[in-house]
XYZ file of C-alpha atoms in Angstrom:
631
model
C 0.000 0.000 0.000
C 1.685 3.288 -1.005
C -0.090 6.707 0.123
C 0.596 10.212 -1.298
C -0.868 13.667 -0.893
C -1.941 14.937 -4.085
C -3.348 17.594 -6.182
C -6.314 17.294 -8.104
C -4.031 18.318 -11.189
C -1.706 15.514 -10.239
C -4.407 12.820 -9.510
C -6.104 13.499 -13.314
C -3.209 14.937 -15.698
C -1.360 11.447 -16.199
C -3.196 8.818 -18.790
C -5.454 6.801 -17.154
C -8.571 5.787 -16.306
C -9.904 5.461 -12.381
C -13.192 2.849 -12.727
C -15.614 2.475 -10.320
C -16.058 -1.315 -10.357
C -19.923 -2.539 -11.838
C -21.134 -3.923 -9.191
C -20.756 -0.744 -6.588
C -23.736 1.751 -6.057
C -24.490 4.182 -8.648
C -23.479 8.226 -8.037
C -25.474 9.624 -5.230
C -24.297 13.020 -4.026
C -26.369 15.933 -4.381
C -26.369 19.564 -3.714
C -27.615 20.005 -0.640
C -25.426 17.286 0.895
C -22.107 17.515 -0.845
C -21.865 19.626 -4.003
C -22.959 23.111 -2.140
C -20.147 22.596 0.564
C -17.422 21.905 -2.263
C -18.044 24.977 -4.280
C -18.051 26.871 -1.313
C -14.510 25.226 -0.318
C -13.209 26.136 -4.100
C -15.013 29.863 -4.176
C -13.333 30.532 -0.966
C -9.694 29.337 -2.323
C -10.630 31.416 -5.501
C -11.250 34.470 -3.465
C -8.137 34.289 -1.751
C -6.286 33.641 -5.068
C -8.079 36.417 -6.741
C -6.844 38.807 -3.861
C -3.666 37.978 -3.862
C -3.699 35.583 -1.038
C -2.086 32.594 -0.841
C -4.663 29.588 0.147
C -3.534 26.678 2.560
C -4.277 23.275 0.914
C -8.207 22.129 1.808
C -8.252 18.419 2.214
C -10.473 16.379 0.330
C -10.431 13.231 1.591
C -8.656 9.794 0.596
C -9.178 7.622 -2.697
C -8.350 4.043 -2.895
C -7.040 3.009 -5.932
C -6.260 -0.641 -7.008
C -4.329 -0.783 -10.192
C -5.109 -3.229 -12.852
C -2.875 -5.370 -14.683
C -2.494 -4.037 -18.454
C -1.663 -6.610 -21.069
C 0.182 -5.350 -24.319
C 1.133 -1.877 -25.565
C -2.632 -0.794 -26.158
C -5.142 1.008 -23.982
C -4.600 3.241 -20.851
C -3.334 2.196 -17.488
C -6.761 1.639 -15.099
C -7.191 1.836 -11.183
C -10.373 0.434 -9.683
C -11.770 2.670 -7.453
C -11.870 0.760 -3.949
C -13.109 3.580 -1.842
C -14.226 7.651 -3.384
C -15.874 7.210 -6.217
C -18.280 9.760 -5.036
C -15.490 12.426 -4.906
C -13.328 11.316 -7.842
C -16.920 11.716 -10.116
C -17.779 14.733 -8.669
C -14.725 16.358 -9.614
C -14.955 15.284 -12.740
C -18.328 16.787 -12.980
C -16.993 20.185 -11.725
C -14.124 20.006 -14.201
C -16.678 19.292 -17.148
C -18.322 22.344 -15.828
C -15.521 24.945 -15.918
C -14.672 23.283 -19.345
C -18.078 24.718 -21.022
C -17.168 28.146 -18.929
C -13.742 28.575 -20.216
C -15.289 26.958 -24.283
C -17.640 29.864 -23.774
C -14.982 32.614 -22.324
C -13.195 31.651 -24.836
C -10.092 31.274 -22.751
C -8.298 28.212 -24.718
C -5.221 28.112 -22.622
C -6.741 27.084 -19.193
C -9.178 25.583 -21.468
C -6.378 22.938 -22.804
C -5.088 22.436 -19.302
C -8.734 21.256 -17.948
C -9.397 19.266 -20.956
C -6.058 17.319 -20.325
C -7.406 16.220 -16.956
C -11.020 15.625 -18.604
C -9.977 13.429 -21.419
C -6.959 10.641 -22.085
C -4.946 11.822 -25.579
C -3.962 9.187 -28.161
C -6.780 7.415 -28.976
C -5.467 5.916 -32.022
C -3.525 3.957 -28.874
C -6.721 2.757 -26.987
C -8.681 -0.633 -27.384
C -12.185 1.463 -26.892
C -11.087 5.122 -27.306
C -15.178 5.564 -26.792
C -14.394 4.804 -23.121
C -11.481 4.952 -22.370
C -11.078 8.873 -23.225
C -12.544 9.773 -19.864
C -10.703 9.533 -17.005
C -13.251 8.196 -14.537
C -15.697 5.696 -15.662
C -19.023 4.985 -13.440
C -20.501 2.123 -12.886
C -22.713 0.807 -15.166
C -26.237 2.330 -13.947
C -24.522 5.965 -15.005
C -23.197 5.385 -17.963
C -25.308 6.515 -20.206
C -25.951 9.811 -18.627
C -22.170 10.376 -17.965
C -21.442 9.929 -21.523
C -24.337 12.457 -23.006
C -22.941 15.151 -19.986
C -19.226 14.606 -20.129
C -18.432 15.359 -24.039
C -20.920 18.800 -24.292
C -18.771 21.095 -25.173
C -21.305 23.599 -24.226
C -24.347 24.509 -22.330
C -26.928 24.857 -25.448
C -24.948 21.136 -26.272
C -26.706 19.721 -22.796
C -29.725 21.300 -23.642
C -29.857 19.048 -26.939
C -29.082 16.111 -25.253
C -31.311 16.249 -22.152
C -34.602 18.285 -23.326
C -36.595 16.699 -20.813
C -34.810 18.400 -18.068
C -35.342 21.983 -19.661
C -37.687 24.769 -19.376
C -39.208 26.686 -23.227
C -36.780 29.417 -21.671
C -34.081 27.023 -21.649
C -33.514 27.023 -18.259
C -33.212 23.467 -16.001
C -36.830 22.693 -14.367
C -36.593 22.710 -10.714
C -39.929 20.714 -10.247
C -42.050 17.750 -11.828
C -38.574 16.089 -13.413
C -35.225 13.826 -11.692
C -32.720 14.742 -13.370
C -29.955 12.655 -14.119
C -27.364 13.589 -11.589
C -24.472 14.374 -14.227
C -26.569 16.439 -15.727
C -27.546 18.350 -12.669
C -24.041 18.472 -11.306
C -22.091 20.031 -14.311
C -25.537 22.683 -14.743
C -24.627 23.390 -10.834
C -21.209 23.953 -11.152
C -21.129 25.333 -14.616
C -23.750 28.468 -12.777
C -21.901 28.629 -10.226
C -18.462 29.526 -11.447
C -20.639 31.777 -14.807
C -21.945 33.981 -11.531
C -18.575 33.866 -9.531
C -16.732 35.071 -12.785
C -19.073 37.506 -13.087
C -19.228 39.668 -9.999
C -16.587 42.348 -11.768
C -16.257 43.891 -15.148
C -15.352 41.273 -17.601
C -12.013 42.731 -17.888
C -11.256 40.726 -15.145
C -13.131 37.811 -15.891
C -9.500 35.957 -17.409
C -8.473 36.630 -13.737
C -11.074 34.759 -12.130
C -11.315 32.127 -14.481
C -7.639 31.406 -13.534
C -7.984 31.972 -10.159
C -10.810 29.166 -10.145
C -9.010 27.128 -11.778
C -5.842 27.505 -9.727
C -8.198 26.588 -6.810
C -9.187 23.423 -7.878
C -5.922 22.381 -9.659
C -4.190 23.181 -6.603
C -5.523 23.831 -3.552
C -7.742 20.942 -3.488
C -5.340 18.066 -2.046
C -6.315 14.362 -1.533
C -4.764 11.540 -0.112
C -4.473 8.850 -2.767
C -3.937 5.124 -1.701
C -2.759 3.036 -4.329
C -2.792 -0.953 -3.453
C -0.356 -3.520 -3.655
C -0.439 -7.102 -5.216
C -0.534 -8.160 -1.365
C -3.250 -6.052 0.272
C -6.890 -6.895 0.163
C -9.368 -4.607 -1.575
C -12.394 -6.345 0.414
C -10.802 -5.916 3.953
C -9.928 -2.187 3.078
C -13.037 -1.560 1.775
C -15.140 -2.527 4.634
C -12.695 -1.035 7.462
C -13.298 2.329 4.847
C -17.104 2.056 4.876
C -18.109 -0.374 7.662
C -18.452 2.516 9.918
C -20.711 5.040 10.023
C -20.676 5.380 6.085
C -24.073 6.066 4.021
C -23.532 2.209 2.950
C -26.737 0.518 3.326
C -25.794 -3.256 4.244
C -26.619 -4.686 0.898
C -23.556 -2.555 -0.671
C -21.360 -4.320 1.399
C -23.278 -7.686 0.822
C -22.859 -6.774 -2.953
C -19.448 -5.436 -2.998
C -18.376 -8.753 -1.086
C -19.644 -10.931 -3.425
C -18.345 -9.195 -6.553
C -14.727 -9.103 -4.978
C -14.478 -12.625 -4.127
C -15.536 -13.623 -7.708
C -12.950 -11.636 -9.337
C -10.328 -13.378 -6.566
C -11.964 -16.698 -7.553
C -10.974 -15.702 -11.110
C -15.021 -16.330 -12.096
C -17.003 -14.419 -14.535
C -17.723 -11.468 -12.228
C -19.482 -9.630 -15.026
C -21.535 -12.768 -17.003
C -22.695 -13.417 -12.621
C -23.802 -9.881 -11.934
C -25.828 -9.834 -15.367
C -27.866 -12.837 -14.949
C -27.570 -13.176 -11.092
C -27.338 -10.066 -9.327
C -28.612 -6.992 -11.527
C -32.714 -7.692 -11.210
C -31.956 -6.978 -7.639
C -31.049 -2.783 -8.872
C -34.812 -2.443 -9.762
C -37.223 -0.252 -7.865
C -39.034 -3.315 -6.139
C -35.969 -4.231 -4.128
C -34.567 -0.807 -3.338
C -37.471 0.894 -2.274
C -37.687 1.138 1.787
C -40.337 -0.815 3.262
C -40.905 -0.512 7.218
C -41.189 -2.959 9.945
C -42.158 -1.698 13.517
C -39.659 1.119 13.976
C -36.954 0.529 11.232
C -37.522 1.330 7.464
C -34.996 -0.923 5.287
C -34.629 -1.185 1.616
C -36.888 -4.437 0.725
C -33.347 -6.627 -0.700
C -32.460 -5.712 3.306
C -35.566 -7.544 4.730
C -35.110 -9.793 1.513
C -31.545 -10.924 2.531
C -32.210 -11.838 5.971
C -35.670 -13.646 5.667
C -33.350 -16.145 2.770
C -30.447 -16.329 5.336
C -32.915 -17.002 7.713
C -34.703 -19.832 5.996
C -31.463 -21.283 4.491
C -29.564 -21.214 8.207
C -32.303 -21.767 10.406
C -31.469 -19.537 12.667
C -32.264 -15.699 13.698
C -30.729 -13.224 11.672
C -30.493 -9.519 13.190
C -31.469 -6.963 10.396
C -28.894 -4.584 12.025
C -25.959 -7.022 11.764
C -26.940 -8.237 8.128
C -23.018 -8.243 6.689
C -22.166 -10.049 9.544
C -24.195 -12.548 9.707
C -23.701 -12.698 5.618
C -19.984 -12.877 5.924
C -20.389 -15.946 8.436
C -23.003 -17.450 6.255
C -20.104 -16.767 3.000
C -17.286 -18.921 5.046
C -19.221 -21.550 5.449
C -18.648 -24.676 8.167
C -16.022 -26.252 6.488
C -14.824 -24.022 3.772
C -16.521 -21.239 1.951
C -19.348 -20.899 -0.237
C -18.277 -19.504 -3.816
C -19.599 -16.389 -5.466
C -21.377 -17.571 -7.907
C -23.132 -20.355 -5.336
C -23.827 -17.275 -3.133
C -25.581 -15.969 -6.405
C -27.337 -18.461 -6.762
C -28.978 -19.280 -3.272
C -30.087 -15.496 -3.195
C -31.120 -15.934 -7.038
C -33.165 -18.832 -5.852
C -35.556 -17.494 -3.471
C -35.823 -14.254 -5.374
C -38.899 -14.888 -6.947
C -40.977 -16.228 -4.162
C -40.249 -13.705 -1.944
C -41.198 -11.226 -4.486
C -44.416 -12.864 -4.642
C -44.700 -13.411 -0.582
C -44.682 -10.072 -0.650
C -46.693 -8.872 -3.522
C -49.155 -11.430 -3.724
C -48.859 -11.326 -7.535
C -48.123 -15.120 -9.072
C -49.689 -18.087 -9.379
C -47.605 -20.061 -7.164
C -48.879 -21.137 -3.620
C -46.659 -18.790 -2.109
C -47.750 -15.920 -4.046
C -51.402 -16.962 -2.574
C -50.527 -16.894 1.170
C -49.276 -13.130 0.569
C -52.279 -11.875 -0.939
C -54.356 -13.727 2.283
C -51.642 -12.322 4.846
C -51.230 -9.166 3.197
C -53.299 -7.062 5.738
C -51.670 -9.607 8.502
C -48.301 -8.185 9.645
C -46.797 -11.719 9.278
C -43.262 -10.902 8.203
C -42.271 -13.240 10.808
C -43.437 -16.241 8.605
C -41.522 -14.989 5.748
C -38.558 -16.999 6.147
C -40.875 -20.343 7.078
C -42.711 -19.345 3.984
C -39.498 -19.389 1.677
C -38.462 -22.444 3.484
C -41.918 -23.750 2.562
C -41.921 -22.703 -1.325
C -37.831 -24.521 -1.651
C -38.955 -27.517 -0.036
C -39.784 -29.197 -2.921
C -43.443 -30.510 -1.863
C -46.200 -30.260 -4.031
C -48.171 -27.051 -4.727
C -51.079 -28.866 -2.606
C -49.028 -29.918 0.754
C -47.505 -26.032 0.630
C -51.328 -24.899 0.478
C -51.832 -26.961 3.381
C -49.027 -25.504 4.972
C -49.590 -22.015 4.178
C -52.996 -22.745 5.360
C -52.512 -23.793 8.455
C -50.395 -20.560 8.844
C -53.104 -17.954 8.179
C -55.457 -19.541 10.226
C -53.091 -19.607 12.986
C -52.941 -15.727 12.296
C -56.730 -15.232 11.855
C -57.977 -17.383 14.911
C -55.837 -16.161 16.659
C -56.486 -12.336 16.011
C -60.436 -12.987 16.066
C -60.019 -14.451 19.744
C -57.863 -11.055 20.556
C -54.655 -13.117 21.728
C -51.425 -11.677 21.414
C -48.856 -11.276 19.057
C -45.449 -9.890 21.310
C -44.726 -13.922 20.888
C -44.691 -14.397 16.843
C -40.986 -14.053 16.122
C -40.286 -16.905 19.139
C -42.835 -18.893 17.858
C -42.007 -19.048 13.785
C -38.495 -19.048 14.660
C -38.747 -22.101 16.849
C -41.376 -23.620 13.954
C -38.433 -22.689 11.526
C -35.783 -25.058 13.460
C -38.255 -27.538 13.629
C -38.290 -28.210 9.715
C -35.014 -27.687 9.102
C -33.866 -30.245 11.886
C -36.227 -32.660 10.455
C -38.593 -33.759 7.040
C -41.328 -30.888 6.681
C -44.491 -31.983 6.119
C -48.086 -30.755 6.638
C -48.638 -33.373 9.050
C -45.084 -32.503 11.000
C -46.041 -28.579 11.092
C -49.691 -28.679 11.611
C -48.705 -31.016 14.676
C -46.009 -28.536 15.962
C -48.673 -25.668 15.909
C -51.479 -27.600 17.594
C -49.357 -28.393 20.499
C -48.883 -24.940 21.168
C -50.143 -23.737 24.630
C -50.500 -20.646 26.499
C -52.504 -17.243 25.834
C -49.082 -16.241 23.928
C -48.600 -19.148 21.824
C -51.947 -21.217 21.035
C -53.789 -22.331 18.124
C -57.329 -21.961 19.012
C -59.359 -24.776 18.717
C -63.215 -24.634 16.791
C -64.807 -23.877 20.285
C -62.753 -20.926 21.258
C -62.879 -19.540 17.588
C -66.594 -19.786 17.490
C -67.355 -18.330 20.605
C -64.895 -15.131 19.663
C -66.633 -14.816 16.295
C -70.076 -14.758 17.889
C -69.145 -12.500 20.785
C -65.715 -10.384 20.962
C -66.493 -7.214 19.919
C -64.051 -7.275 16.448
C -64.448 -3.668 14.548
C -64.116 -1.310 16.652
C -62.721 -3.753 18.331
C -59.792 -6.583 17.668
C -59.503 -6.219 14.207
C -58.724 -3.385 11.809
C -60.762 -2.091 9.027
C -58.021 -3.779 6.488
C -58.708 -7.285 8.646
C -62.357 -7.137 8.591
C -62.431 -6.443 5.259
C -60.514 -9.476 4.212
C -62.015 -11.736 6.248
C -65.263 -10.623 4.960
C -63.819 -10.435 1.410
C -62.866 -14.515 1.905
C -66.315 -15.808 3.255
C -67.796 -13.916 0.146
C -65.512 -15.683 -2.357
C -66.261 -18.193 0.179
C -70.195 -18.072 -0.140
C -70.133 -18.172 -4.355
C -71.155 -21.623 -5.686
C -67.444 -23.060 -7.331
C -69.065 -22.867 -10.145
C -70.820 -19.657 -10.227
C -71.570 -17.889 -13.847
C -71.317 -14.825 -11.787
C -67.790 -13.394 -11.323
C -66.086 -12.210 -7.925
C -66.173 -8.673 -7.895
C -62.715 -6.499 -7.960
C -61.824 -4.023 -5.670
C -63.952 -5.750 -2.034
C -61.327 -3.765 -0.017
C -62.471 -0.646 -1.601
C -65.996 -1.007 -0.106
C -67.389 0.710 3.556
C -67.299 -1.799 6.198
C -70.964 -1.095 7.722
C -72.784 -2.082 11.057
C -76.013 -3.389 9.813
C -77.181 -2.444 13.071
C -75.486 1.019 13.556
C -73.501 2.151 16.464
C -75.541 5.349 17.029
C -79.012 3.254 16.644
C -81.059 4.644 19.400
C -82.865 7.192 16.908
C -84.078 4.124 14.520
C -83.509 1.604 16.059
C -85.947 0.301 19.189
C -85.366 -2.606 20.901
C -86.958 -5.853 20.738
C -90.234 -5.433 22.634
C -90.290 -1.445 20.996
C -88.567 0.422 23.508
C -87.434 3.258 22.329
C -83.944 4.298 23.898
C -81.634 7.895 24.548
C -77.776 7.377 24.241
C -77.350 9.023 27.204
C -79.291 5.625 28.939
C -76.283 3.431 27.011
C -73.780 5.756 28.621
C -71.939 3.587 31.079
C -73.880 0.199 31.016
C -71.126 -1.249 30.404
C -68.955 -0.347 33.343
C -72.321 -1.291 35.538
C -72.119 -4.952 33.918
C -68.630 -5.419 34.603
C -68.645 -4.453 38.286
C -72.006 -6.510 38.744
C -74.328 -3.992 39.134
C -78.124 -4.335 39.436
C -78.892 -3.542 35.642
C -83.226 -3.425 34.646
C -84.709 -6.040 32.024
C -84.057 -2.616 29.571
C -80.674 -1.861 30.730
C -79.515 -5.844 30.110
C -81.434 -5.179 26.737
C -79.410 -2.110 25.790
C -76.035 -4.162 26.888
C -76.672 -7.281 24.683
C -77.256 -4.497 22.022
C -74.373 -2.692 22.872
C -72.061 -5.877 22.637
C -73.624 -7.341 19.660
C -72.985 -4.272 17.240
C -69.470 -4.759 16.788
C -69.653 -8.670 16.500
C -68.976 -10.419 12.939
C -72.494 -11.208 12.984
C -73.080 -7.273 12.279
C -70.728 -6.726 9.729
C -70.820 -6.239 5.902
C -69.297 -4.789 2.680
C -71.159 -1.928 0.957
C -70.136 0.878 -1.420
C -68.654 3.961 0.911
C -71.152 6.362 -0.913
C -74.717 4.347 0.034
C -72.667 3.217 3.798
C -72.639 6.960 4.198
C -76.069 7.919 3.083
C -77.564 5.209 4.903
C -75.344 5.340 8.496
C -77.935 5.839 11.038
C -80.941 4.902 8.607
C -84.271 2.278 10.324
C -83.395 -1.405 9.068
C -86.232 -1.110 6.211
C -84.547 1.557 4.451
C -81.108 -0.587 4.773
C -82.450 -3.479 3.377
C -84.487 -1.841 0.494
C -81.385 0.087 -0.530
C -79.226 -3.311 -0.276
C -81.317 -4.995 -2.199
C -80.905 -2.514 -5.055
C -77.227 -1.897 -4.995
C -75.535 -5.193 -4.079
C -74.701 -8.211 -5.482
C -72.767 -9.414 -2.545
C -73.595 -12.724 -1.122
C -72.685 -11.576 2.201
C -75.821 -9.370 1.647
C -78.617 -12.153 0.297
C -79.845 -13.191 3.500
C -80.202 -9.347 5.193
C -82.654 -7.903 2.423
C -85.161 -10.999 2.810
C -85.045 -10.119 6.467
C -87.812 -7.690 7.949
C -85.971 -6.675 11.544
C -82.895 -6.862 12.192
C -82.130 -7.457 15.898
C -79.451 -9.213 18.698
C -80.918 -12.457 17.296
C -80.382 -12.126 14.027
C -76.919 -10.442 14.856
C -76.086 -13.967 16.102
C -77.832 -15.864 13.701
C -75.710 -14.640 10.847
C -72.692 -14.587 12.851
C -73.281 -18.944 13.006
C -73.851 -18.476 9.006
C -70.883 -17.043 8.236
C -69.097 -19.189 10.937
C -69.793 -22.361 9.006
C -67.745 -20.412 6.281
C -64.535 -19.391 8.416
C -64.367 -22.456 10.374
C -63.489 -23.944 6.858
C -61.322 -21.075 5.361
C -58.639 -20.930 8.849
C -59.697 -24.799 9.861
C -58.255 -25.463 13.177
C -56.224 -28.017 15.511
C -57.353 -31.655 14.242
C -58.538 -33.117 17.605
């Protein structure tokens, strides 16, 4: 390892090429965070320069630079860029800038000495002159965009190549469009020094022009790091960025993998292509959130496969540990390309886990546990789709799940236990042969308010009773549970389609929860809400209660019971919220075509009996959707 304090001049003047390696992160400074603070650091070098001042050195930073073997007489000599591509692009970007500034002053003698640190000479001498001519090249993912920014020779030139990003007036948009950040950087920069320039008469803009460049050339010092045959890029790398750095844990994951293959002499480049690069998309890099932490989704996605593959608990905030240790393997270490592969294997059902779009069984058990929170299954559930086992024994499985979820939320138990309780179910299979029989049996013997599968009685009395929205379940819950009885409730071989869009519709208390306008009791008793008010409290500390106050409790309990509950479009929920049951069932007979709804408009009262009597309808429905503990 050989370190040096450099100039920027010195760092870009000699003819090479400093490449950020494919597989790193894309360019992600921006103004706010990084570019602002470096044009103030050159503007105030400039100022000093322009004054007749001389500047101390402002430190930059380091770069780590591995050089790369270079076989024959042709081509340029190329450094991989271990650690600062960040800083060695945006430099570049700066330099492109004050290029079109100097193209446009017209000042071709500084002009010459920027271009010689913007572009490699001799291209009759290179193997791709289209390429190598710049001396940083980005990662793949900015490419393009570098290309277009870096060889305008002027601004109209970026203009032309990125109309998108410009206003009629031919200024850049500031809303309504991302631009590409080459783009944005060199328009930054190139304003930036155009108003510096110009704050006297342009006889002295040729003074400030040099004294900006003289800033940047000069003044602007890093510490470059060049590698030996003997040091290792990997260990440097993560001792660089393993602290503290805006490296989310799948950079180092990714950057890991990449360097072993090249050390393992292995297509590095053919493995990122058809392994690694559908993991760049949008679906894996947006941020999901779980409880308090918000992740990129490959985070969550690595640890729920490391999970399922190891069997064991994986902690989302030591991820490239627990990777690394998964990497060495027992007995020796796993490979890059194997690596690739294991995380290329349960890429696609976890994509469907948690979308719920696919055909597979897994893809099934995320749409039903969408609404759920049952992340802690996810690594079960991959376990479950690799096994192997036909797409019927993983239904069973991934049956036997959700209802453990469902009954369990219906009968208001709690949940602080779930991540014990899968991982536990998780070491089970992979200590022994996973089977519906095996798991189903492992659930069942589950005991304890924290742990238990409830059995038909328990489920069936909370269905008929527990007060479930507002109540135990949330308005997402109820309406997929209600959503599955009505799929539930359509003859298999119905001419009449399921409708689209159920968990669009009002959830609505048939009888209301403001009733006592509408609504009399039983033997016509008409009631005040102000005679509800506390009946409840008087139950539960055995009070004396009246035959009417008893009445208005079993009222009072029964409204928020399943039995109570349907689907109906938000605008006729609203217009009917408070409405006598006549008008109810007149207008549901007119507007829907649920099943759920059939047996209400045929009804002509709608009371605490028939509350209960279509809560043991649809029952006989969900006690066959989330079937139970086989006695």
């Amino acid at each position: 390892m050989l370190a040096d304090t450099i100039s920027v001049q010195k760092l870009f003047q000699d003819r090479r090429q400093y490449r950020v390696p494919f597989f790193q992160r894309p360019y992600v400074w921006n103004k706010e965070d990084q570019w602002e603070r470096l044009w103030a650091d050159i503007s105030e070098k400039a100022d000093m320069r322009h004054d007749g001042d001389q500047p101390t050195p402002h430190f930059l930073g380091a770069a780590v630079l591995e050089p790369q073997k270079r076989e024959g007489l042709i081509g340029v000599d190329t450094f991989h860029i271990i650690d600062g591509q960040q800083r060695l692009t945006t430099l570049q970007y700066f330099l492109a800038a004050l290029a079109i500034v100097l193209r446009n002053e017209e000042q071709a003698t500084l002009l010459s000495v920027v271009d010689g640190c913007l572009k490699n000479g001799n291209l009759d001498t290179m193997e791709q002159p289209d390429i190598e001519i710049f001396k940083v090249w980005p990662t793949f993912r900015d490419r393009a965009h570098f290309q277009l920014a870096m060889s305008a020779l002027s601004f109209d030139e970026l203009r032309e190549r990125f109309p998108r990003s410009f206003t009629q007036s031919g200024g850049l948009k500031k809303v309504g469009v991302d631009h590409p950040p080459a783009l944005e950087a060199i328009w930054y920069f190139a304003e930036q020094i155009s108003q510096w320039t110009s704050k006297e008469p342009d006889t002295q803009k040729a003074a400030r022009l040099r004294a900006i460049s003289e800033a940047v050339f000069r003044d602007l010092q890093l510490v470059s790091i060049a590698l030996g045959e003997q040091d290792d890029a990997q260990i440097i790398f993560e001792t660089l960025n393993g602290h503290g750095a805006q490296l989310h844990a799948t950079d180092l994951i990714r950057n890991f993998i990449f360097m072993r293959a090249d050390r393992e002499n292995a297509p590095a480049a053919q493995l990122f292509e058809t392994l690694w690069s559908q993991f760049e998309g949008d679906f894996w890099t947006d941020e999901q959130r779980r409880g308090r932490l918000r992740k990129p989704r490959m985070e969550w996605f690595i640890q729920t496969a490391l999970q399922s593959v190891l069997g064991e608990e994986v902690e989302v905030g030591r991820l490239y540990a627990s990777y690394r240790r998964f990497a060495m393997g027992k007995g020796q270490s796993i490979k890059a390309a194997v690596q690739l592969k294991v995380l290329d294997g349960h890429a696609n059902n976890y994509r469907q886990l948690v979308s719920g779009i696919g055909e597979d069984a897994i893809a099934r058990f995320g749409r039903r546990m969408a609404v759920w929170d049952a992340s802690t299954t996810h690594a079960l559930a991959l376990r479950i789709a690799a096994s192997g086992l036909s797409d019927e024994a993983q239904k069973e499985l991934y049956d036997d799940l959700t209802s453990y979820f469902v009954r369990r939320a219906v009968c208001d138990l709690p949940t602080k236990n779930y991540n014990k309780i899968f991982l536990n179910q998780l070491k089970k299979v992979s200590a022994s042969e996973l089977t519906p029989d095996s798991l189903h049996a492992s659930l069942a013997g589950l005991e304890g308010d924290t742990s238990r599968w409830p059995r038909d009685e328990e489920f069936k009395k909370a269905w008929l009773t527990k007060k479930v929205y507002p109540g135990n379940l949330d308005a997402p819950r109820i309406k997929a549970v209600l959503s599955e009885i009505e799929a539930a409730m359509r003859p298999e071989r119905s001419e009449e389609p399921l409708p689209s869009g159920l968990e669009n519709l009002d959830i609505d208390h048939i009888l209301p929860t403001s009733w006592f306008q509408y609504w009399p009791l039983s033997d016509g008793t008409k009631v005040e809400s102000s005679e509800a008010s506390g009946i409840g409290l008087s139950f539960m500390i055995d009070e004396p209660l009246t035959e009417k106050q008893l009445a208005i409790h079993r009222r009072e309990e029964a409204k928020a019971t399943m039995g109570n509950l349907t689907l109906l479009h938000y605008g006729v929920n609203r217009s009917l919220q408070n409405c006598e049951f006549v008008v109810k069932s007149d207008a549901l007979f007119q507007v829907s075509n649920l099943h759920l709804n059939r047996s209400i408009v045929l009804l002509k009262e709608w009371d605490e009996a028939h509350i209960n009597e279509r809560g043991q309808a649809l029952f006989n429905h969900a006690v066959s959707l989330w079937r139970g503990p086989r006695v």
